Amino acid sequence: MCWSPLSPPEIGCLANSLPANRPNVIVLLFALAVLLVTGQSELQAAEAQRPNLVFILADDMGWGDPACYGGRIATPHIDRIAREGMRFIDAHTTSAVCTPTRYSILTGRYNWRSTLKKGVLSGTSPPLIEPDRLTIAGFLKDRGYATCVIGKWHLGLDWQKLDAPRSATTGETKGPGWDIDYASFVNNGPLARGFTHDFLYPASLDMPPYVYLQNDQPIGIPSVTKAFRVPNRPGPALADFEASACLTDFAREARRFIGDHAQKSFFLYLPLTSPHTPIVPSAEWQGKSGLSDYADFVMETDWVVGQVLEELDQRGLADNTLLVFTSDNGCSPQADIPGLVDKGHDPCGPWRGHKADVYEGGHRVPYVVRWPGVVSKGTVCQETVSTVDWFATAADALGQHDQIPPSAAVDSYSLLPLLKQTPSSEAIRPYTIHHSINGSFAIRQGN
C-alpha cells in the first residue's frame, strides 16, 4: 500500500472534520503537526550544515600558468580562491595525462591499479571504472547529495551500436563512431557510477564523437564529419557543434545545476576541456592575454571558474562550500612552451618536463582550496599532496571518513588536517607515486 505523510494543512483540515466530542484525537493530531514541522526544520538545518562540494579540473593547465603561481596570464578568479583560501605548492596528479588522473580523483585509487597501465582512452572506449567500484559521487549520493558531472568525462562509455554504420548526410564520412546509436542511452556512464546528473563531452575535445550527452543520452545525432585538431582526428559531429563554445556551455550548465540545488547538499565535479587542444578561445577572449592563443584560453578557463564563484555568491552558498581548483596534469608542448618562455611566461614553472612526463613538470599542478570558516585566508601549504586525496578529503569534510569501506579509496588521504592547519609531526602522505603516459613510475618519499 502506497502512502505519503500528511502535511500540516492537511492535518488541520482533518482535525476540523472530526466531531466535537473527540478532543483527544484533535490534541493528538495537533501534536503530530508540531512534530512534522519540527522534523522538517531539523532536516533542513542538518542539510544546511553539510558542506556543498565543488571540484573544478582544468585540462593541461601547468603549475606556472595562474598568476597566483607567478604566471603572466591574468587569472583573477583562480587567484581569488587562493586569496580567500589555501594555495598548495607541492600538489601532484597521479598521472601526467588525462584519463588516469580522472580515474584517481573519482575512485581514490592510483590509476595503475585499473586496467589502463599507460596512455589514455579514446572517445569510443569502454568504461574504465569497474562496475562495483565505489566513487566519491556514489559515496555522496548514498548520503543524500545531488551529484553532478559537467564537462569532459574521458573515462569511457558503453555506447550502444547500430546494426550497420550510418553515413554523413553531407560531405565525407570519416573517423570512428559512425556505428554508434546516438538515439539510445549509453550504458555504464556517470549515472551508473554514482552521479545523479550529467552534461558531458565524451573525451578530450580533439577526439570524436563531437557530441554532448545529458543524463547519459546524446543530445542529438551526428550528421557531419568534423575535426578540431588538424589533421588526424576527424569523426562524427553534431552539425552545430563548435569546440570554441564548450566553455560557455559548461559554465551555463554548472550555474544551472547550482541554482537548481541551492536548497540541497550537492557535489559538482566540473572537469573542463581547456586549455587542452584544440586551443580555441572563443571570439570574446581572442587576443586578451597579449601572449598567445593558449594564454587566451587559460583566461577563458579562469572565466568559467568565475562563473561558478558568482553563482555561489548570488545563491548565498559560498560560505558553506568546499571548493577545489586544480589541473589534470602539466602543460602540454602543444601550448608552445618555448614561445611563452621567450615572452616571460613559463607554464611549467621551475619544474623539469611537461605533460606526459614522469618529471615534475608533468604532474605538479596548481591546487587551490577555499572553504570559508575552515580554511584560513591567504594560506600556503608546502606539504606534498595528490589529486587522489579528494575522496578521503570530501568524506572527512562530512565527518564520514570512518564510513569509507576498507576496499574503497585505498590510496586517498584526507587533507582536512592541512586545510585546518592542525599541527602534526608527520606528513599526511607517507609517499606519493607518479606515473607517466608510457607507464613509467616515480616515487616521492620525504624530501
Short mmCIF file of C-alpha atoms in Angstrom, two decimals:
data_model
loop_
_atom_site.label_atom_id
_atom_site.label_comp_id
_atom_site.label_asym_id
_atom_site.label_seq_id
_atom_site.Cartn_x
_atom_site.Cartn_y
_atom_site.Cartn_z
CA MET A 1 0.00 0.00 0.00
CA CYS A 2 1.49 3.36 -1.07
CA TRP A 3 1.06 6.39 1.17
CA SER A 4 2.61 9.76 1.86
CA PRO A 5 2.74 11.70 5.14
CA LEU A 6 0.12 14.37 5.69
CA SER A 7 1.19 18.00 5.51
CA PRO A 8 0.36 20.33 8.44
CA PRO A 9 -2.54 21.96 6.48
CA GLU A 10 -3.94 18.51 5.70
CA ILE A 11 -3.74 17.53 9.35
CA GLY A 12 -5.54 20.74 10.26
CA CYS A 13 -8.33 20.05 7.78
CA LEU A 14 -8.69 16.52 9.15
CA ALA A 15 -8.95 17.87 12.68
CA ASN A 16 -11.69 20.33 11.62
CA SER A 17 -13.71 17.48 10.13
CA LEU A 18 -13.82 15.47 13.36
CA PRO A 19 -16.84 15.55 15.71
CA ALA A 20 -16.71 17.98 18.61
CA ASN A 21 -16.71 15.16 21.15
CA ARG A 22 -13.29 13.93 20.03
CA PRO A 23 -10.91 16.43 21.74
CA ASN A 24 -8.32 13.75 22.49
CA VAL A 25 -7.97 12.99 18.78
CA ILE A 26 -7.66 16.68 17.94
CA VAL A 27 -4.88 17.06 20.52
CA LEU A 28 -3.11 14.06 19.04
CA LEU A 29 -3.36 15.44 15.51
CA PHE A 30 -2.09 18.81 16.67
CA ALA A 31 0.90 17.10 18.29
CA LEU A 32 1.58 15.24 15.07
CA ALA A 33 1.55 18.51 13.14
CA VAL A 34 4.04 20.05 15.58
CA LEU A 35 6.31 17.02 15.27
CA LEU A 36 6.12 17.14 11.48
CA VAL A 37 7.05 20.81 11.31
CA THR A 38 9.82 20.30 13.87
CA GLY A 39 11.17 17.32 11.95
CA GLN A 40 11.20 19.25 8.69
CA SER A 41 13.03 22.14 10.36
CA GLU A 42 15.63 19.82 11.85
CA LEU A 43 16.14 18.13 8.48
CA GLN A 44 16.61 21.49 6.77
CA ALA A 45 19.05 22.57 9.48
CA ALA A 46 21.07 19.37 9.10
CA GLU A 47 21.10 19.85 5.33
CA ALA A 48 22.38 23.40 5.75
CA GLN A 49 25.25 22.23 7.97
CA ARG A 50 26.65 19.80 5.42
CA PRO A 51 29.08 21.47 3.02
CA ASN A 52 28.48 21.64 -0.68
CA LEU A 53 31.42 20.28 -2.64
CA VAL A 54 32.80 21.69 -5.90
CA PHE A 55 35.81 20.22 -7.70
CA ILE A 56 36.93 22.14 -10.82
CA LEU A 57 39.51 20.42 -13.02
CA ALA A 58 41.35 22.25 -15.79
CA ASP A 59 42.77 20.23 -18.67
CA ASP A 60 46.53 20.60 -19.31
CA MET A 61 47.00 23.77 -17.24
CA GLY A 62 50.55 23.98 -15.96
CA TRP A 63 51.77 24.76 -12.45
CA GLY A 64 53.11 28.12 -13.60
CA ASP A 65 50.07 29.29 -15.56
CA PRO A 66 47.90 31.02 -12.90
CA ALA A 67 49.05 34.44 -11.78
CA CYS A 68 48.98 33.32 -8.14
CA TYR A 69 51.74 30.84 -9.05
CA GLY A 70 53.86 33.50 -10.71
CA GLY A 71 52.41 33.32 -14.21
CA ARG A 72 51.94 36.30 -16.52
CA ILE A 73 48.41 35.30 -17.54
CA ALA A 74 45.58 37.14 -15.80
CA THR A 75 43.60 34.61 -13.73
CA PRO A 76 41.67 36.75 -11.23
CA HIS A 77 39.18 34.06 -10.23
CA ILE A 78 41.73 31.33 -9.55
CA ASP A 79 43.72 33.96 -7.69
CA ARG A 80 40.62 34.81 -5.66
CA ILE A 81 40.33 31.22 -4.46
CA ALA A 82 43.97 31.33 -3.36
CA ARG A 83 43.47 34.71 -1.70
CA GLU A 84 40.37 33.54 0.16
CA GLY A 85 41.74 30.08 0.94
CA MET A 86 44.84 27.91 0.70
CA ARG A 87 47.35 27.50 -2.11
CA PHE A 88 49.28 24.22 -2.33
CA ILE A 89 52.68 24.47 -3.95
CA ASP A 90 53.59 20.76 -3.88
CA ALA A 91 50.39 19.23 -5.30
CA HIS A 92 50.58 16.43 -7.87
CA THR A 93 48.33 14.44 -10.14
CA THR A 94 48.56 10.66 -10.07
CA SER A 95 49.38 10.63 -13.77
CA ALA A 96 50.88 13.00 -16.29
CA VAL A 97 47.91 12.54 -18.65
CA CYS A 98 44.12 12.88 -18.70
CA THR A 99 42.21 9.62 -18.22
CA PRO A 100 44.29 8.14 -15.37
CA THR A 101 44.11 11.28 -13.24
CA ARG A 102 40.32 11.38 -13.60
CA TYR A 103 40.05 7.75 -12.53
CA SER A 104 42.02 8.53 -9.37
CA ILE A 105 40.02 11.64 -8.48
CA LEU A 106 36.73 9.76 -8.56
CA THR A 107 37.85 6.43 -7.07
CA GLY A 108 40.58 7.42 -4.61
CA ARG A 109 42.83 4.77 -6.17
CA TYR A 110 46.02 5.09 -8.16
CA ASN A 111 45.25 4.75 -11.85
CA TRP A 112 47.72 1.94 -12.41
CA ARG A 113 45.51 -0.28 -10.24
CA SER A 114 42.99 -0.18 -13.11
CA THR A 115 43.29 -1.99 -16.44
CA LEU A 116 44.83 1.13 -18.02
CA LYS A 117 48.57 0.79 -17.48
CA LYS A 118 49.62 3.52 -19.92
CA GLY A 119 48.14 6.02 -22.34
CA VAL A 120 44.58 7.35 -22.34
CA LEU A 121 41.16 6.29 -23.58
CA SER A 122 39.51 7.46 -26.80
CA GLY A 123 36.02 8.86 -27.22
CA THR A 124 34.67 5.43 -28.14
CA SER A 125 36.49 3.39 -25.46
CA PRO A 126 34.55 1.21 -22.98
CA PRO A 127 34.29 2.32 -19.32
CA LEU A 128 37.42 2.25 -17.18
CA ILE A 129 35.80 2.49 -13.74
CA GLU A 130 34.80 -1.00 -12.69
CA PRO A 131 31.04 -1.65 -12.21
CA ASP A 132 31.40 -2.42 -8.49
CA ARG A 133 33.92 0.34 -7.77
CA LEU A 134 32.70 2.94 -5.27
CA THR A 135 33.28 6.50 -6.44
CA ILE A 136 33.17 9.67 -4.39
CA ALA A 137 29.98 10.52 -6.30
CA GLY A 138 28.38 7.25 -5.19
CA PHE A 139 29.57 7.74 -1.62
CA LEU A 140 27.97 11.18 -1.51
CA LYS A 141 24.82 10.08 -3.33
CA ASP A 142 24.30 7.42 -0.66
CA ARG A 143 24.32 10.25 1.88
CA GLY A 144 21.66 12.28 0.14
CA TYR A 145 23.78 14.55 -2.04
CA ALA A 146 22.84 15.61 -5.54
CA THR A 147 25.91 14.66 -7.58
CA CYS A 148 26.68 16.11 -10.99
CA VAL A 149 29.49 15.95 -13.55
CA ILE A 150 29.62 18.66 -16.19
CA GLY A 151 32.37 18.70 -18.82
CA LYS A 152 34.98 16.26 -20.05
CA TRP A 153 34.33 12.68 -18.95
CA HIS A 154 37.18 10.71 -20.64
CA LEU A 155 36.58 7.58 -18.58
CA GLY A 156 34.85 5.53 -21.26
CA LEU A 157 31.23 4.80 -22.10
CA ASP A 158 29.31 1.72 -23.21
CA TRP A 159 27.87 3.13 -26.40
CA GLN A 160 25.01 1.15 -27.92
CA LYS A 161 25.72 0.17 -31.52
CA LEU A 162 23.81 0.15 -34.79
CA ASP A 163 23.46 -2.95 -36.94
CA ALA A 164 25.26 -1.05 -39.71
CA PRO A 165 27.20 2.26 -39.61
CA ARG A 166 25.43 5.38 -40.79
CA SER A 167 26.94 7.90 -43.19
CA ALA A 168 27.29 11.65 -43.01
CA THR A 169 24.34 13.45 -44.56
CA THR A 170 26.71 15.89 -46.25
CA GLY A 171 30.41 15.62 -47.01
CA GLU A 172 32.74 12.73 -46.29
CA THR A 173 32.18 10.06 -43.65
CA LYS A 174 35.41 9.81 -41.67
CA GLY A 175 36.65 8.61 -38.31
CA PRO A 176 35.36 6.28 -35.58
CA GLY A 177 31.89 6.47 -34.08
CA TRP A 178 29.55 6.19 -37.07
CA ASP A 179 28.37 2.80 -35.81
CA ILE A 180 27.05 4.28 -32.54
CA ASP A 181 23.32 4.51 -31.88
CA TYR A 182 23.10 8.13 -30.75
CA ALA A 183 19.34 7.83 -30.21
CA SER A 184 19.95 5.48 -27.26
CA PHE A 185 21.25 5.94 -23.74
CA VAL A 186 24.81 4.86 -23.03
CA ASN A 187 25.34 2.09 -20.50
CA ASN A 188 27.73 2.32 -17.56
CA GLY A 189 28.02 6.08 -17.81
CA PRO A 190 28.19 8.58 -14.94
CA LEU A 191 24.64 7.76 -13.79
CA ALA A 192 25.83 4.19 -13.16
CA ARG A 193 28.89 5.44 -11.27
CA GLY A 194 27.19 7.50 -8.59
CA PHE A 195 26.16 10.69 -10.37
CA THR A 196 22.56 11.86 -10.32
CA HIS A 197 23.01 14.35 -13.18
CA ASP A 198 25.45 14.88 -16.03
CA PHE A 199 26.20 17.08 -19.03
CA LEU A 200 29.16 15.55 -20.83
CA TYR A 201 31.64 15.70 -23.61
CA PRO A 202 32.86 12.08 -24.04
CA ALA A 203 36.65 12.58 -24.04
CA SER A 204 39.26 15.19 -24.98
CA LEU A 205 37.91 17.92 -27.22
CA ASP A 206 40.12 16.77 -30.10
CA MET A 207 38.61 13.26 -30.02
CA PRO A 208 35.39 12.19 -31.76
CA PRO A 209 32.48 11.80 -31.45
CA TYR A 210 31.83 15.53 -31.28
CA VAL A 211 28.59 15.42 -29.33
CA TYR A 212 27.26 16.27 -25.87
CA LEU A 213 25.40 13.85 -23.62
CA GLN A 214 22.89 14.85 -20.97
CA ASN A 215 21.99 12.35 -18.28
CA ASP A 216 23.75 9.62 -20.27
CA GLN A 217 21.95 10.26 -23.57
CA PRO A 218 23.39 12.05 -26.62
CA ILE A 219 21.54 15.32 -27.19
CA GLY A 220 21.40 14.72 -30.94
CA ILE A 221 22.52 12.51 -33.81
CA PRO A 222 25.80 13.49 -35.54
CA SER A 223 25.30 14.11 -39.23
CA VAL A 224 28.61 15.56 -40.45
CA THR A 225 32.33 14.88 -40.16
CA LYS A 226 34.35 17.45 -38.24
CA ALA A 227 37.88 17.65 -36.89
CA PHE A 228 39.12 20.17 -34.36
CA ARG A 229 42.73 19.06 -34.44
CA VAL A 230 44.34 19.04 -37.85
CA PRO A 231 44.74 16.59 -39.44
CA ASN A 232 44.36 13.33 -37.55
CA ARG A 233 41.10 13.11 -35.56
CA PRO A 234 38.04 13.52 -37.80
CA GLY A 235 34.78 11.94 -36.74
CA PRO A 236 31.01 12.26 -36.42
CA ALA A 237 29.74 15.58 -35.10
CA LEU A 238 26.52 17.43 -34.48
CA ALA A 239 26.08 19.92 -37.30
CA ASP A 240 26.08 22.87 -34.89
CA PHE A 241 28.81 21.61 -32.55
CA GLU A 242 31.71 24.04 -32.17
CA ALA A 243 34.65 23.39 -29.87
CA SER A 244 35.00 27.08 -29.06
CA ALA A 245 31.51 27.10 -27.49
CA CYS A 246 32.17 24.35 -24.94
CA LEU A 247 33.31 26.53 -22.05
CA THR A 248 30.27 28.75 -22.37
CA ASP A 249 28.04 25.67 -22.40
CA PHE A 250 29.74 24.15 -19.37
CA ALA A 251 29.55 27.41 -17.41
CA ARG A 252 25.84 27.72 -18.18
CA GLU A 253 25.11 24.14 -17.10
CA ALA A 254 27.19 24.50 -13.93
CA ARG A 255 25.30 27.61 -12.89
CA ARG A 256 22.00 25.90 -13.67
CA PHE A 257 22.86 22.88 -11.51
CA ILE A 258 23.94 25.05 -8.57
CA GLY A 259 20.82 27.17 -8.86
CA ASP A 260 18.52 24.17 -9.10
CA HIS A 261 20.09 22.59 -5.99
CA ALA A 262 20.62 25.64 -3.81
CA GLN A 263 18.39 24.11 -1.12
CA LYS A 264 20.05 20.68 -1.18
CA SER A 265 23.57 19.48 -0.46
CA PHE A 266 25.39 18.94 -3.74
CA PHE A 267 28.64 17.80 -5.29
CA LEU A 268 29.61 19.42 -8.59
CA TYR A 269 32.51 17.83 -10.47
CA LEU A 270 33.45 20.24 -13.28
CA PRO A 271 36.22 18.80 -15.50
CA LEU A 272 36.80 21.37 -18.23
CA THR A 273 38.09 20.73 -21.75
CA SER A 274 40.58 23.60 -21.62
CA PRO A 275 43.27 24.69 -22.15
CA HIS A 276 43.86 21.29 -23.82
CA THR A 277 43.96 21.12 -27.61
CA PRO A 278 42.22 22.23 -29.73
CA ILE A 279 43.34 25.61 -28.41
CA VAL A 280 40.21 27.51 -29.41
CA PRO A 281 39.41 30.51 -27.23
CA SER A 282 36.05 31.99 -28.16
CA ALA A 283 35.95 35.24 -30.12
CA GLU A 284 35.42 37.26 -26.95
CA TRP A 285 38.72 36.04 -25.50
CA GLN A 286 40.97 36.02 -28.54
CA GLY A 287 43.93 38.34 -28.08
CA LYS A 288 43.09 39.30 -24.50
CA SER A 289 46.26 37.91 -22.94
CA GLY A 290 48.67 39.62 -25.30
CA LEU A 291 50.74 36.44 -25.20
CA SER A 292 49.20 33.64 -27.31
CA ASP A 293 46.03 31.73 -28.12
CA TYR A 294 46.92 29.32 -25.32
CA ALA A 295 47.16 32.16 -22.81
CA ASP A 296 43.81 33.49 -24.05
CA PHE A 297 42.36 30.01 -23.47
CA VAL A 298 43.72 29.96 -19.93
CA MET A 299 41.99 33.28 -19.32
CA GLU A 300 38.71 31.89 -20.62
CA THR A 301 39.15 28.85 -18.38
CA ASP A 302 39.54 31.21 -15.44
CA TRP A 303 36.32 32.94 -16.54
CA VAL A 304 34.42 29.65 -16.07
CA VAL A 305 35.81 29.46 -12.54
CA GLY A 306 34.49 32.97 -12.01
CA GLN A 307 31.04 31.95 -13.20
CA VAL A 308 30.90 29.23 -10.55
CA LEU A 309 32.08 31.63 -7.84
CA GLU A 310 29.49 34.19 -8.91
CA GLU A 311 26.65 31.67 -8.78
CA LEU A 312 27.70 30.54 -5.31
CA ASP A 313 27.82 34.17 -4.18
CA GLN A 314 24.44 35.04 -5.64
CA ARG A 315 22.81 31.99 -4.06
CA GLY A 316 24.37 32.64 -0.66
CA LEU A 317 26.22 29.31 -0.80
CA ALA A 318 29.86 30.39 -0.79
CA ASP A 319 30.34 30.17 2.98
CA ASN A 320 29.13 26.56 3.08
CA THR A 321 31.01 25.27 0.04
CA LEU A 322 34.33 23.44 -0.05
CA LEU A 323 35.75 24.34 -3.46
CA VAL A 324 38.88 22.98 -5.15
CA PHE A 325 40.52 24.11 -8.38
CA THR A 326 43.34 22.11 -9.94
CA SER A 327 44.54 20.59 -13.22
CA ASP A 328 44.71 17.01 -14.52
CA ASN A 329 48.41 17.20 -15.44
CA GLY A 330 51.10 19.65 -16.52
CA CYS A 331 51.14 21.91 -19.55
CA SER A 332 51.26 20.32 -22.99
CA PRO A 333 54.00 21.09 -25.53
CA GLN A 334 51.11 22.00 -27.86
CA ALA A 335 50.94 25.29 -25.95
CA ASP A 336 54.31 26.28 -27.48
CA ILE A 337 56.14 26.38 -24.17
CA PRO A 338 59.40 27.82 -25.62
CA GLY A 339 57.47 30.65 -27.27
CA LEU A 340 55.76 31.52 -24.00
CA VAL A 341 59.04 31.34 -22.09
CA ASP A 342 60.52 33.84 -24.55
CA LYS A 343 57.70 36.20 -23.54
CA GLY A 344 58.43 35.76 -19.84
CA HIS A 345 55.81 33.13 -19.02
CA ASP A 346 56.75 29.54 -18.18
CA PRO A 347 53.66 27.30 -17.90
CA CYS A 348 55.70 24.62 -16.11
CA GLY A 349 57.30 26.99 -13.65
CA PRO A 350 60.75 25.86 -12.50
CA TRP A 351 59.94 22.17 -12.92
CA ARG A 352 61.57 19.82 -15.40
CA GLY A 353 59.39 18.25 -18.09
CA HIS A 354 55.80 18.79 -19.21
CA LYS A 355 52.56 16.88 -19.77
CA ALA A 356 53.10 13.11 -20.28
CA ASP A 357 56.48 13.12 -18.47
CA VAL A 358 57.25 11.40 -15.19
CA TYR A 359 59.25 14.51 -14.25
CA GLU A 360 57.55 17.11 -12.06
CA GLY A 361 56.54 19.36 -14.93
CA GLY A 362 54.26 16.53 -16.00
CA HIS A 363 52.34 16.15 -12.76
CA ARG A 364 52.97 19.06 -10.37
CA VAL A 365 49.90 21.27 -10.74
CA PRO A 366 48.19 24.33 -9.29
CA TYR A 367 45.89 23.37 -6.42
CA VAL A 368 43.86 25.96 -4.53
CA VAL A 369 41.12 25.36 -1.96
CA ARG A 370 38.51 27.62 -0.40
CA TRP A 371 36.19 26.79 2.49
CA PRO A 372 35.27 29.92 4.46
CA GLY A 373 35.38 29.48 8.20
CA VAL A 374 37.50 26.35 7.91
CA VAL A 375 40.41 27.29 5.64
CA SER A 376 42.23 30.46 6.67
CA LYS A 377 42.54 33.15 4.04
CA GLY A 378 45.76 33.57 2.09
CA THR A 379 47.48 30.49 3.49
CA VAL A 380 50.11 28.43 1.69
CA CYS A 381 50.77 24.72 2.20
CA GLN A 382 54.14 23.22 1.30
CA GLU A 383 53.25 19.61 2.06
CA THR A 384 53.08 17.03 -0.74
CA VAL A 385 49.50 16.18 -1.71
CA SER A 386 47.84 14.39 -4.61
CA THR A 387 44.63 14.62 -6.61
CA VAL A 388 43.84 11.07 -5.44
CA ASP A 389 43.24 12.58 -1.99
CA TRP A 390 39.91 14.12 -2.98
CA PHE A 391 37.78 11.10 -1.99
CA ALA A 392 39.07 10.95 1.58
CA THR A 393 39.05 14.74 1.94
CA ALA A 394 35.44 15.06 0.80
CA ALA A 395 34.32 12.24 3.09
CA ASP A 396 36.17 13.81 6.01
CA ALA A 397 34.54 17.17 5.32
CA LEU A 398 31.21 15.46 6.03
CA GLY A 399 32.55 13.81 9.16
CA GLN A 400 32.19 10.49 7.34
CA HIS A 401 35.82 9.45 6.81
CA ASP A 402 35.36 6.40 9.02
CA GLN A 403 32.46 5.30 6.81
CA ILE A 404 34.65 4.70 3.74
CA PRO A 405 34.62 0.93 3.12
CA PRO A 406 38.03 -0.80 3.51
CA SER A 407 38.08 -1.69 -0.19
CA ALA A 408 37.42 1.90 -1.35
CA ALA A 409 39.73 4.89 -1.78
CA VAL A 410 42.73 2.83 -0.71
CA ASP A 411 45.27 5.44 -1.87
CA SER A 412 43.42 8.53 -0.67
CA TYR A 413 44.46 10.60 2.35
CA SER A 414 42.33 13.33 3.89
CA LEU A 415 43.75 16.82 3.50
CA LEU A 416 41.42 18.19 6.16
CA PRO A 417 44.18 18.43 8.81
CA LEU A 418 46.19 20.55 6.36
CA LEU A 419 43.20 22.70 5.47
CA LYS A 420 42.54 23.28 9.18
CA GLN A 421 46.28 23.74 9.82
CA THR A 422 46.20 21.07 12.52
CA PRO A 423 49.73 20.71 13.95
CA SER A 424 51.36 17.36 13.20
CA SER A 425 54.89 15.99 13.26
CA GLU A 426 54.12 13.57 10.43
CA ALA A 427 53.34 14.12 6.78
CA ILE A 428 49.80 13.42 5.56
CA ARG A 429 51.13 11.15 2.82
CA PRO A 430 53.91 8.65 3.70
CA TYR A 431 54.79 8.52 0.00
CA THR A 432 53.39 9.64 -3.36
CA ILE A 433 53.57 7.68 -6.61
CA HIS A 434 53.81 9.37 -10.00
CA HIS A 435 53.04 7.83 -13.40
CA SER A 436 53.76 8.87 -16.99
CA ILE A 437 52.00 8.34 -20.31
CA ASN A 438 54.25 5.38 -21.19
CA GLY A 439 53.77 3.68 -17.81
CA SER A 440 56.99 4.84 -16.15
CA PHE A 441 56.91 5.29 -12.37
CA ALA A 442 58.50 7.63 -9.86
CA ILE A 443 58.06 7.55 -6.09
CA ARG A 444 58.33 10.55 -3.81
CA GLN A 445 59.01 10.00 -0.12
CA GLY A 446 60.01 12.67 2.34
CA ASN A 447 62.35 15.30 0.91
#
